[in-house]
mmCIF file of C-alpha atoms (C1' of nucleotides) in Angstrom:
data_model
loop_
_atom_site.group_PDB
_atom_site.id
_atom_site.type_symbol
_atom_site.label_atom_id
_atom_site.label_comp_id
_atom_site.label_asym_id
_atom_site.label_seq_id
_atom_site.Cartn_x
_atom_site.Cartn_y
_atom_site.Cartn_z
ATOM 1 C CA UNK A 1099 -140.120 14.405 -2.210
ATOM 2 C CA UNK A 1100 -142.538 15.056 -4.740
ATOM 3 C CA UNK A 1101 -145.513 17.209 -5.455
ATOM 4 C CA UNK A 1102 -146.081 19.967 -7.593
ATOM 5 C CA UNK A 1103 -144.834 22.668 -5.003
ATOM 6 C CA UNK A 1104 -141.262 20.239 -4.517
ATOM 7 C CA UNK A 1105 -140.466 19.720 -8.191
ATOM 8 C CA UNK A 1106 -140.939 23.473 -8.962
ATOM 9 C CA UNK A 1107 -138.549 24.417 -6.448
ATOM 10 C CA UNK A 1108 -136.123 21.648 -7.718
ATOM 11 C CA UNK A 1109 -136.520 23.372 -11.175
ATOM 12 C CA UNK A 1110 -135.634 26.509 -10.135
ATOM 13 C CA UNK A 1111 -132.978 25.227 -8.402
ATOM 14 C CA UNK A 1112 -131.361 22.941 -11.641
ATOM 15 C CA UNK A 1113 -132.107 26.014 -13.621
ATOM 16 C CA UNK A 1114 -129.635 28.473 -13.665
ATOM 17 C CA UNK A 1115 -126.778 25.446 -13.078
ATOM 18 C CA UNK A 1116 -127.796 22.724 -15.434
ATOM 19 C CA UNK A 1117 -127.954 24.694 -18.818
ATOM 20 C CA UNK A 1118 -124.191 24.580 -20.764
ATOM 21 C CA UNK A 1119 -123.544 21.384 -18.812
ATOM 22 C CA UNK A 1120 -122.652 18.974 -21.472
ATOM 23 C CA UNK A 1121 -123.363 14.932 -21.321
ATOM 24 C CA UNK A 1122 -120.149 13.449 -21.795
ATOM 25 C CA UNK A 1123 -120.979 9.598 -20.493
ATOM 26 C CA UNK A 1124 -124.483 7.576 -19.203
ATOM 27 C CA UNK A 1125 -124.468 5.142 -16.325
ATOM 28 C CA UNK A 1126 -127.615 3.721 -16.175
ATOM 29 C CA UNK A 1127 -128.187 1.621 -12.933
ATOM 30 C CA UNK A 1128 -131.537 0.575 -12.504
ATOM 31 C CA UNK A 1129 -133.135 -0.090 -16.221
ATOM 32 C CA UNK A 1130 -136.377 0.080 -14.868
ATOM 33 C CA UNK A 1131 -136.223 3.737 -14.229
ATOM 34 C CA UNK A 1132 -135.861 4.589 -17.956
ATOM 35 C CA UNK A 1133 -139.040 2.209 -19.437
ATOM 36 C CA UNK A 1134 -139.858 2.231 -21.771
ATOM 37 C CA UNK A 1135 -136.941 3.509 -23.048
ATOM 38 C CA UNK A 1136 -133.404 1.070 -23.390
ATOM 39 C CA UNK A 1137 -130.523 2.293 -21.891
ATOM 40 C CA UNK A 1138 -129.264 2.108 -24.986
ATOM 41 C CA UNK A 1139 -131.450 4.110 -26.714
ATOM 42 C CA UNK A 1140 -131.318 6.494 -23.920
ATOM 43 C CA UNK A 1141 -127.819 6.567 -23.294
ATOM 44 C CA UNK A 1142 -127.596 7.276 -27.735
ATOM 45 C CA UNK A 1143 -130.149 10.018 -27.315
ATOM 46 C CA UNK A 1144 -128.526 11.994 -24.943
ATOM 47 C CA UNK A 1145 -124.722 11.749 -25.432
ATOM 48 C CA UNK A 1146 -122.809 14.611 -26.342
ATOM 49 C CA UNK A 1147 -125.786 17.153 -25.682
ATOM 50 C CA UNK A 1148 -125.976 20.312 -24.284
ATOM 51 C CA UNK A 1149 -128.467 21.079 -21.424
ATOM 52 C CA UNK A 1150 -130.377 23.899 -22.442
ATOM 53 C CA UNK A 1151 -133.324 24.542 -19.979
ATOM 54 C CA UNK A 1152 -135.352 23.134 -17.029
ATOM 55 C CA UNK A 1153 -138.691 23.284 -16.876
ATOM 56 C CA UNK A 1154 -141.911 22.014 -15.080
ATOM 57 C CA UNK A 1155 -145.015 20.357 -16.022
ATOM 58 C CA UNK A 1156 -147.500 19.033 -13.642
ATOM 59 C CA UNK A 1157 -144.911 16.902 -11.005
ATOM 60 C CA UNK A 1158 -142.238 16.422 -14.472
ATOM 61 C CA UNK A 1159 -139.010 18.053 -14.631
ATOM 62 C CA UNK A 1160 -138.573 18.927 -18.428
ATOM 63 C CA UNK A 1161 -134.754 19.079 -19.512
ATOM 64 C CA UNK A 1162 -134.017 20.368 -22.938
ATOM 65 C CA UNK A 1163 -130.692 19.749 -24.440
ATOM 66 C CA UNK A 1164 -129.324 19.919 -28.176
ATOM 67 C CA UNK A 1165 -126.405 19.445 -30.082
ATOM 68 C CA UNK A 1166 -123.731 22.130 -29.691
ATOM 69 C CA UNK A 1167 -124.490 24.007 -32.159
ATOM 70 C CA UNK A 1168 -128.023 24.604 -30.646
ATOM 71 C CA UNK A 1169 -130.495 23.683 -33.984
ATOM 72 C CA UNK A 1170 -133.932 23.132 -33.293
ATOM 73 C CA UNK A 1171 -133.505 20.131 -35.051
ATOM 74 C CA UNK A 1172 -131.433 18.307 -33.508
ATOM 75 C CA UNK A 1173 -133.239 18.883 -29.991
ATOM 76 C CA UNK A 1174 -134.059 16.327 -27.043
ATOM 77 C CA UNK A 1175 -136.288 16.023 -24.270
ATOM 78 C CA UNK A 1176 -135.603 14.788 -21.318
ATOM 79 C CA UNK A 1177 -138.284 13.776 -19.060
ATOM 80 C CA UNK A 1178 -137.903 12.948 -15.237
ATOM 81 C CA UNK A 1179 -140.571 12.388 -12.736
ATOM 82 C CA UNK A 1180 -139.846 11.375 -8.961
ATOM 83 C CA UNK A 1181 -142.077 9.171 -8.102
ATOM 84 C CA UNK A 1182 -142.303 8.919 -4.119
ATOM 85 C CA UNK A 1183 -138.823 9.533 -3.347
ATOM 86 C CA UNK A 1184 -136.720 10.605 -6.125
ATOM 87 C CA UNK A 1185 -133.954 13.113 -6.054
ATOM 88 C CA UNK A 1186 -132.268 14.470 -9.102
ATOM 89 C CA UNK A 1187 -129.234 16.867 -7.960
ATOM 90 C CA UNK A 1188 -124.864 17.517 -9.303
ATOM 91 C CA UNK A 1189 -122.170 16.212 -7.407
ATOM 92 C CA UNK A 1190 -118.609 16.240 -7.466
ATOM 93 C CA UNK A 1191 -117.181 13.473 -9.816
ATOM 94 C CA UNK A 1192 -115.140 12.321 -7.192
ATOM 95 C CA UNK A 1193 -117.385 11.488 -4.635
ATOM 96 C CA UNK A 1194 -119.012 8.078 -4.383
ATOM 97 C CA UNK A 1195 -122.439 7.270 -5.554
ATOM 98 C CA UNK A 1196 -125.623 6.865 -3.031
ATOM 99 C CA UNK A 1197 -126.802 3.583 -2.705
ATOM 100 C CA UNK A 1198 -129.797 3.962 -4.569
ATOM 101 C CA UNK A 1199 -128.376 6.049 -7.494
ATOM 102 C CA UNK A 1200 -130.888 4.806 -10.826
ATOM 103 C CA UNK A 1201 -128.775 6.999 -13.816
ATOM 104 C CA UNK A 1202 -125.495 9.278 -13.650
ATOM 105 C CA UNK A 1203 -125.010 11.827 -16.552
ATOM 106 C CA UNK A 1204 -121.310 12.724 -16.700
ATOM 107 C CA UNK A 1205 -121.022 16.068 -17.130
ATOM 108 C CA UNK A 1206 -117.255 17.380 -17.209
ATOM 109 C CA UNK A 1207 -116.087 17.555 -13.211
ATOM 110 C CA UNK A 1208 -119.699 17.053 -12.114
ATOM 111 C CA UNK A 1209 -122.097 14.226 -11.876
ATOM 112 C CA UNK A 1210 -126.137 14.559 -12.179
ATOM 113 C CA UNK A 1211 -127.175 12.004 -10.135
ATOM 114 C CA UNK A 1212 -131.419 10.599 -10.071
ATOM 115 C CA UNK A 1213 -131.526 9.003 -7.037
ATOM 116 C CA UNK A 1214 -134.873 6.909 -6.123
ATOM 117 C CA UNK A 1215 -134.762 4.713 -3.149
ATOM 118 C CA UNK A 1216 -137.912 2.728 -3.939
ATOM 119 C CA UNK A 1217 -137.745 3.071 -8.024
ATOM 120 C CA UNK A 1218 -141.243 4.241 -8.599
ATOM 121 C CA UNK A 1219 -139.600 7.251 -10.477
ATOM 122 C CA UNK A 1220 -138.670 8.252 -14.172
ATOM 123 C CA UNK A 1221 -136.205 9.296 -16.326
ATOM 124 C CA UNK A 1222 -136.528 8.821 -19.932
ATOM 125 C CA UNK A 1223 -138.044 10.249 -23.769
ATOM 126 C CA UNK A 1224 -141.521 9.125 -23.113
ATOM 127 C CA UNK A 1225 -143.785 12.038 -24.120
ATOM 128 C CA UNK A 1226 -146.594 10.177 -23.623
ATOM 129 C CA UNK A 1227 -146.572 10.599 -20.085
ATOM 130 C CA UNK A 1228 -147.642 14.276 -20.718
ATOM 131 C CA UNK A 1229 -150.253 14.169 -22.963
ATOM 132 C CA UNK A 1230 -153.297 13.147 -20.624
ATOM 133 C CA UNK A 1231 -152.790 16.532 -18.428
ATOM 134 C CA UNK A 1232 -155.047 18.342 -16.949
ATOM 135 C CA UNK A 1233 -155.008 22.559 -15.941
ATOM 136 C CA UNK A 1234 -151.459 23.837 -14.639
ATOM 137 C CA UNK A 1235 -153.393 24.971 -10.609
ATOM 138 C CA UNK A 1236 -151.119 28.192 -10.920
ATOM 139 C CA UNK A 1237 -151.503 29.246 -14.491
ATOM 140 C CA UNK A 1238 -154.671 31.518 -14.917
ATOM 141 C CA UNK A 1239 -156.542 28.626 -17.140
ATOM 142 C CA UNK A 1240 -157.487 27.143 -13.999
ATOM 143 C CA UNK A 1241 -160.833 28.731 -12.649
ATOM 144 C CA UNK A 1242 -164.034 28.010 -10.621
ATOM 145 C CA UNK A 1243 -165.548 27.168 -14.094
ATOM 146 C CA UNK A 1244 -163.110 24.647 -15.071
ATOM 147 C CA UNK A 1245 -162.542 23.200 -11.903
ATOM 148 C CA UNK A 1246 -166.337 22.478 -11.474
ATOM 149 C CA UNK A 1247 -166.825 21.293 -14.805
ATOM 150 C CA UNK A 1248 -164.227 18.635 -14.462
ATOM 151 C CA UNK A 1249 -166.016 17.155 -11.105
ATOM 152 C CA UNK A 1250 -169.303 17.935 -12.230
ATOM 153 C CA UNK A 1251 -169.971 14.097 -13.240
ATOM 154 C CA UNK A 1252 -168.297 12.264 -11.023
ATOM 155 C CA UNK A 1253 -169.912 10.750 -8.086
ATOM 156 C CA UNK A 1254 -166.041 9.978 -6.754
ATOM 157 C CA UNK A 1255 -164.911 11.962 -3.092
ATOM 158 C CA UNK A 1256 -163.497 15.058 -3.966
ATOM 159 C CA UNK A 1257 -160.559 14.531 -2.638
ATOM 160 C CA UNK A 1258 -160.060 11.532 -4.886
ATOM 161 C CA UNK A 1259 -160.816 13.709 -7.560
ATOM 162 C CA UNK A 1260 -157.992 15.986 -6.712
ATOM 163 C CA UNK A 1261 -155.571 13.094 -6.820
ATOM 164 C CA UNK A 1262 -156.663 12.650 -10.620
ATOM 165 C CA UNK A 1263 -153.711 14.381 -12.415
ATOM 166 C CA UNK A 1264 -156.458 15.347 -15.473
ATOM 167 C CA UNK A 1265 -158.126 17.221 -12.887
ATOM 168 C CA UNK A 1266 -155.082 18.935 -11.043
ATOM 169 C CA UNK A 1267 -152.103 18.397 -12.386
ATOM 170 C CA UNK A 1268 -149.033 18.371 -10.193
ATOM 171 C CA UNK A 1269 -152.031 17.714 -7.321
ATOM 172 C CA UNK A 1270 -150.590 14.973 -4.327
ATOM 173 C CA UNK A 1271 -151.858 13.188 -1.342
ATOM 174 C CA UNK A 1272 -150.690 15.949 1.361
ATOM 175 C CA UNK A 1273 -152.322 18.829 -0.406
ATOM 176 C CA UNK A 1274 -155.383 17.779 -1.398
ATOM 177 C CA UNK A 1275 -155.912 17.245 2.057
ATOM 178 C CA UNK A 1276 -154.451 20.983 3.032
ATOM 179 C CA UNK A 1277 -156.381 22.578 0.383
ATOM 180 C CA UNK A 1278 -159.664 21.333 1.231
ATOM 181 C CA UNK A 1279 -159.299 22.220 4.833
ATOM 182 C CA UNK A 1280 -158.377 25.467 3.474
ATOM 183 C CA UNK A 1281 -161.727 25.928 1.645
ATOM 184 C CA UNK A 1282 -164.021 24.175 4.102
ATOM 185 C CA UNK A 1283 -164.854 21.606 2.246
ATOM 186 C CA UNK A 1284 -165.299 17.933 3.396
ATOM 187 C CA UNK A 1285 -162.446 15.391 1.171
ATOM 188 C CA UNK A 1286 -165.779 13.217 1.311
ATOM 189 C CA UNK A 1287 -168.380 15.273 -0.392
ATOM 190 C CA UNK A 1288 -169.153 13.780 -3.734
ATOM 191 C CA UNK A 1289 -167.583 15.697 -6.773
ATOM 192 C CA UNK A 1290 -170.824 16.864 -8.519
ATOM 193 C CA UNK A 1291 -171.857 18.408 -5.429
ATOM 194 C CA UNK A 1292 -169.153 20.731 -5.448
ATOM 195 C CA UNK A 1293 -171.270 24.273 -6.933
ATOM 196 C CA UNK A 1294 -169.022 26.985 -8.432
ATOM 197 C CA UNK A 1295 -168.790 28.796 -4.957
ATOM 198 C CA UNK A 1296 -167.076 25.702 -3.465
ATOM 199 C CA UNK A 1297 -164.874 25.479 -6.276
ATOM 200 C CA UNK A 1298 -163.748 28.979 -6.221
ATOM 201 C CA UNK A 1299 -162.654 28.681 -2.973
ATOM 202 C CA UNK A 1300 -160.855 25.483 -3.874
ATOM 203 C CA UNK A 1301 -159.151 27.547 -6.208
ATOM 204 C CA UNK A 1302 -158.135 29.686 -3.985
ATOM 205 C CA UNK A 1303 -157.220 27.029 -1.416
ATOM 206 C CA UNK A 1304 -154.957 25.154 -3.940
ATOM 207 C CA UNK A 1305 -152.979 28.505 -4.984
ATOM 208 C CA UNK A 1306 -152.282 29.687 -1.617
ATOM 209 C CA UNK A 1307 -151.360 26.037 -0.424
ATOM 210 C CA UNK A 1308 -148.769 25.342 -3.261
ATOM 211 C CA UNK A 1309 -148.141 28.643 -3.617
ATOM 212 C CA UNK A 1310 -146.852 28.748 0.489
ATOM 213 C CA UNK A 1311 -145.248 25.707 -0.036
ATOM 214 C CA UNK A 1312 -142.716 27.274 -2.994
ATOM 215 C CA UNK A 1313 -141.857 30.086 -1.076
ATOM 216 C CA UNK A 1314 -141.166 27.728 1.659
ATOM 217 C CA UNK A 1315 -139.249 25.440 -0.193
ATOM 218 C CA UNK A 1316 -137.324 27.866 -1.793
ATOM 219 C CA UNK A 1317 -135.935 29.242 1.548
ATOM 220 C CA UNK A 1318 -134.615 25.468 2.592
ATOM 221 C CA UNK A 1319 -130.988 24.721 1.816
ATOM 222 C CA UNK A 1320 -130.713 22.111 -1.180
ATOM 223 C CA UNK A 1321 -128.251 19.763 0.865
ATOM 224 C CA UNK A 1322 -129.941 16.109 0.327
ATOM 225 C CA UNK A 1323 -128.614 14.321 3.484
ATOM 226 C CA UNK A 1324 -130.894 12.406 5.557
ATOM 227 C CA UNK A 1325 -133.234 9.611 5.276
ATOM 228 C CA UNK A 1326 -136.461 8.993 6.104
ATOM 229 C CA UNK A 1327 -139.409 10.860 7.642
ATOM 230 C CA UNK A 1328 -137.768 13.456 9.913
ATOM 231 C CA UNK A 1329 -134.323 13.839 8.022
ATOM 232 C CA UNK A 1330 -135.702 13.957 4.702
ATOM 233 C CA UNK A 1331 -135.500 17.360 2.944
ATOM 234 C CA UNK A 1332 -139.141 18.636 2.126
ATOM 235 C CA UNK A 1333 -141.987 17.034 3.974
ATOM 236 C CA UNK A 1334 -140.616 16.764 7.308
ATOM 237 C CA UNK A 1335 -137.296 18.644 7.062
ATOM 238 C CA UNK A 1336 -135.452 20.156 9.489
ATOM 239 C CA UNK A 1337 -132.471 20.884 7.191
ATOM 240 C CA UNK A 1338 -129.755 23.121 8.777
ATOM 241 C CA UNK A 1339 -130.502 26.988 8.380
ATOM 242 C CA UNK A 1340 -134.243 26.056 7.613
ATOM 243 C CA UNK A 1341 -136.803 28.543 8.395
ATOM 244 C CA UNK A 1342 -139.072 27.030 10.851
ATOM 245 C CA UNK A 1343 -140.710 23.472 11.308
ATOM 246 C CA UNK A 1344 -142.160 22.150 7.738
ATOM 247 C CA UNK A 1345 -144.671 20.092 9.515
ATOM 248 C CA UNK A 1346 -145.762 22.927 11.163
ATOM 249 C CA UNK A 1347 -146.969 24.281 8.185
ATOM 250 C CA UNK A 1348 -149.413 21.845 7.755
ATOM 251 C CA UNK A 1349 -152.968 21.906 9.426
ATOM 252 C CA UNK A 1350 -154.457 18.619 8.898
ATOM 253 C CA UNK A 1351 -152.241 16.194 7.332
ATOM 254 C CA UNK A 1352 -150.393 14.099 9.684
ATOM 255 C CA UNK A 1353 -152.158 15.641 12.408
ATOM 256 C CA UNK A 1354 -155.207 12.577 12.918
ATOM 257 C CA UNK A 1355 -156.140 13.361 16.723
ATOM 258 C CA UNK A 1356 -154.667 16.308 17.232
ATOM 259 C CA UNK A 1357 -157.015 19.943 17.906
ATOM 260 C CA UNK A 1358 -157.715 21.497 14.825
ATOM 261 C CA UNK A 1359 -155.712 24.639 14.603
ATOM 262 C CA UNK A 1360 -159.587 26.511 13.955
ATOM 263 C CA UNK A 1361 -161.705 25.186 16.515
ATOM 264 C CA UNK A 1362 -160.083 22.599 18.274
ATOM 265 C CA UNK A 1363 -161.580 20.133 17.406
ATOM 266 C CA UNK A 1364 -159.942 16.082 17.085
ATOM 267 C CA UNK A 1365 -158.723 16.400 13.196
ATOM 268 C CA UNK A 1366 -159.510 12.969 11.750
ATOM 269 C CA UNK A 1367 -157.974 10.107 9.215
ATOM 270 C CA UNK A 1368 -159.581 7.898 6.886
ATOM 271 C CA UNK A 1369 -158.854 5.985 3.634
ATOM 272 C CA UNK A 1370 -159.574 6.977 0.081
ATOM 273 C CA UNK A 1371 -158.455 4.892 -2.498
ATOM 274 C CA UNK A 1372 -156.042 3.578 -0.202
ATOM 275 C CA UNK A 1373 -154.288 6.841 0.710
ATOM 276 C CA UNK A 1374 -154.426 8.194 3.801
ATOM 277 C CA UNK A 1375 -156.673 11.141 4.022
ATOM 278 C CA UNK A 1376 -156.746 14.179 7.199
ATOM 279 C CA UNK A 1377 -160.037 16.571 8.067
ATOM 280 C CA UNK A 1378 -161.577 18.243 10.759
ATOM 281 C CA UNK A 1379 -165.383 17.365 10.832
ATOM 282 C CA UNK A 1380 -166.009 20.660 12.245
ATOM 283 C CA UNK A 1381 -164.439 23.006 9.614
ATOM 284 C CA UNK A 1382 -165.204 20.844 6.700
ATOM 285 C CA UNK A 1383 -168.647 19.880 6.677
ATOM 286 C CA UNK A 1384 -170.072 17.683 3.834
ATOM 287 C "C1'" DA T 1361 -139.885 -8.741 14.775
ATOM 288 C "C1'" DT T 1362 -143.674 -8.594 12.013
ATOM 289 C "C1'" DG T 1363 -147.086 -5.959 9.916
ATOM 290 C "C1'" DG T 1364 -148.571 -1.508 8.588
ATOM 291 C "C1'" DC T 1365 -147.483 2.746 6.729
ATOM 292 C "C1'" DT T 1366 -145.305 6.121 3.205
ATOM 293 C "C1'" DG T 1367 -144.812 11.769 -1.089
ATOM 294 C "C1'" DT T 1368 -146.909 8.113 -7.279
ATOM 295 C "C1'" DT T 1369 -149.027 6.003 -10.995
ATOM 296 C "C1'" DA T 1370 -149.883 2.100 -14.459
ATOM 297 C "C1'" DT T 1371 -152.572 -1.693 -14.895
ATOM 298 C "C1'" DC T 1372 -155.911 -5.081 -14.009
ATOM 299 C "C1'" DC T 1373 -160.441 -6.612 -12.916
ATOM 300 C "C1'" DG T 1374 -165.566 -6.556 -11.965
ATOM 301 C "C1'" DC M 863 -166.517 3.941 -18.724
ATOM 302 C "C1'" DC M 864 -165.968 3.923 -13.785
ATOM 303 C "C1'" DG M 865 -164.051 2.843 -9.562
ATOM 304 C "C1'" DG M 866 -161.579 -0.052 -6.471
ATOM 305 C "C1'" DA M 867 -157.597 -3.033 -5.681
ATOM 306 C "C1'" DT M 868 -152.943 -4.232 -6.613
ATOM 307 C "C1'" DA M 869 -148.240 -3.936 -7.870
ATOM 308 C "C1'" DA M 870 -143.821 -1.823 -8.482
ATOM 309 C "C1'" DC M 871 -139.797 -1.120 -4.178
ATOM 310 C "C1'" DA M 872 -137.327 0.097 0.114
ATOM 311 C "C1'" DG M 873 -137.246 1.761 4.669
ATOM 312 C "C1'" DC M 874 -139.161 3.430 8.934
ATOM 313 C "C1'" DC M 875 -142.017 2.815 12.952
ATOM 314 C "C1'" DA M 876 -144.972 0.904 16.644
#
DNA sequence: ATGGCTGTTATCCG
DNA sequence: CCGGATAACAGCCA
């Protein structure tokens, strides 16, 4: 479930119910998920501490814990990232475990449970991950200026520019598509030719589109059940008590063939860097 | 039923 | 350095 807008609104859902929890026992599943960390060295990391607080950085959920008695020093971070189709959420210690579950963290009555069907995800210490970042697109450090400078000398598709998490970060496949139909600009116009104008309205276009897809989010009922393209709980979701359709709310992606919702005309699909890319030729000229 | 597609990203190769 | 292809894995869909 994972882009920028989805891992924010799973952080501000772990937020006000992880912190206190305490790690009593590690089950991890699928080693894989915690390279290059050991579960051992995870599992010695984390025991006994305290979850202080959840944060987000680009498409990484950022869990602090610490001993009890709270010193700096004896602080850990926790990094998780969700690849394509992660889920991190509690459950009820009695309850039995998905078939995909990667780690459990014991926590008292409750289980936290990462759940990845195809692996591709994360859960581990490795800062390392974090260091190549680019701009956070919400935070007021990302501008026309910066956004042009950092295509300026690249004679890559815009759109896979976007993709390029020292660019963007938190950026994914569905709304780089949905933010440059939002600002008019063609996902196959080369980088350096996007001038500060077209960048500012990129700007814009990537604030309103992950901003609107929070707010969204954040109305949708947390309840995880469902596989799959039309069950699952954020891109195509039609969870119980949602508000509206969520593929509604997108114009382009998804939509190769159908009228744009602008002008009508046939909104079209290629292939950039082997993902899947949705336009209209009419609104988004190169 | 087989092949193509999927929200990510690290790595390899020319 | 840059850019394209591939791999990691599982499931859904035509």
């Amino acid at each position: 479930m994972p882009e920028l807008p989805e891992v924010e609104v799973l952080v501000r859902h772990l937020a006000p119910i992880l912190p206190g929890r305490t790690v009593e026992q590690i089950s991890i599943l699928r080693p894989k998920v915690v390279y290059p960390d050991t579960p051992q060295t995870l599992a010695t990391a984390l025991m006994g501490q305290t979850f202080r607080q959840v944060r987000r950085r680009a498409k990484y959920l950022l869990f602090e814990l610490s001993g009890s008695r709270q010193s700096p020093t004896n602080s850990t971070l926790l990094i998780g990232h969700l690849g394509m189709t992660g889920r991190m959420y509690l459950q009820p210690r009695d309850q039995p475990l998905p078939k995909h579950t990667a780690v459990v963290l014991h926590l008292g009555t409750e289980l936290f449970l990462y759940e990845d069907t195809r692996y591709f995800g994360r859960l581990n210490l490795d800062v390392g991950a974090l260091q190549s970042l680019g701009p956070e697109p919400l935070e007021a450090h990302f501008t026309a200026e910066t956004l042009r400078d950092s295509l300026q000398r690249s004679n890559q598709a815009i759109k896979i520019r976007l993709l390029d998490q020292t660019v963007v970060a938190g950026m994914g496949n569905i709304y780089a598509s949905e933010s440059l139909f939002r600002a008019g600009i063609s996902p196959r116009r080369p980088a350096r030719k996007v001038d500060l104008a077209a960048a500012g309205r990129l700007v814009i276009a990537i604030q309103d589109v992950l901003q609107e897809a929070i707010q969204f989010g954040s109305t949708v009922p947390l309840g995880f059940a469902g596989t799959g393209r039309h069950n699952g709980l954020f891109y195509y979701g039609q969870a119980a008590g949602a508000v509206g359709d969520y593929a509604e709310r997108l114009r382009v992606y998804d939509r190769a063939g159908l009228p744009c919702v602008h002008c009508a005309t046939p909104i079209r699909r290629c292939v950039q860097a082997a993902r899947s890319t949705y336009w209209c030729p009419r609104c988004q000229p190169r």
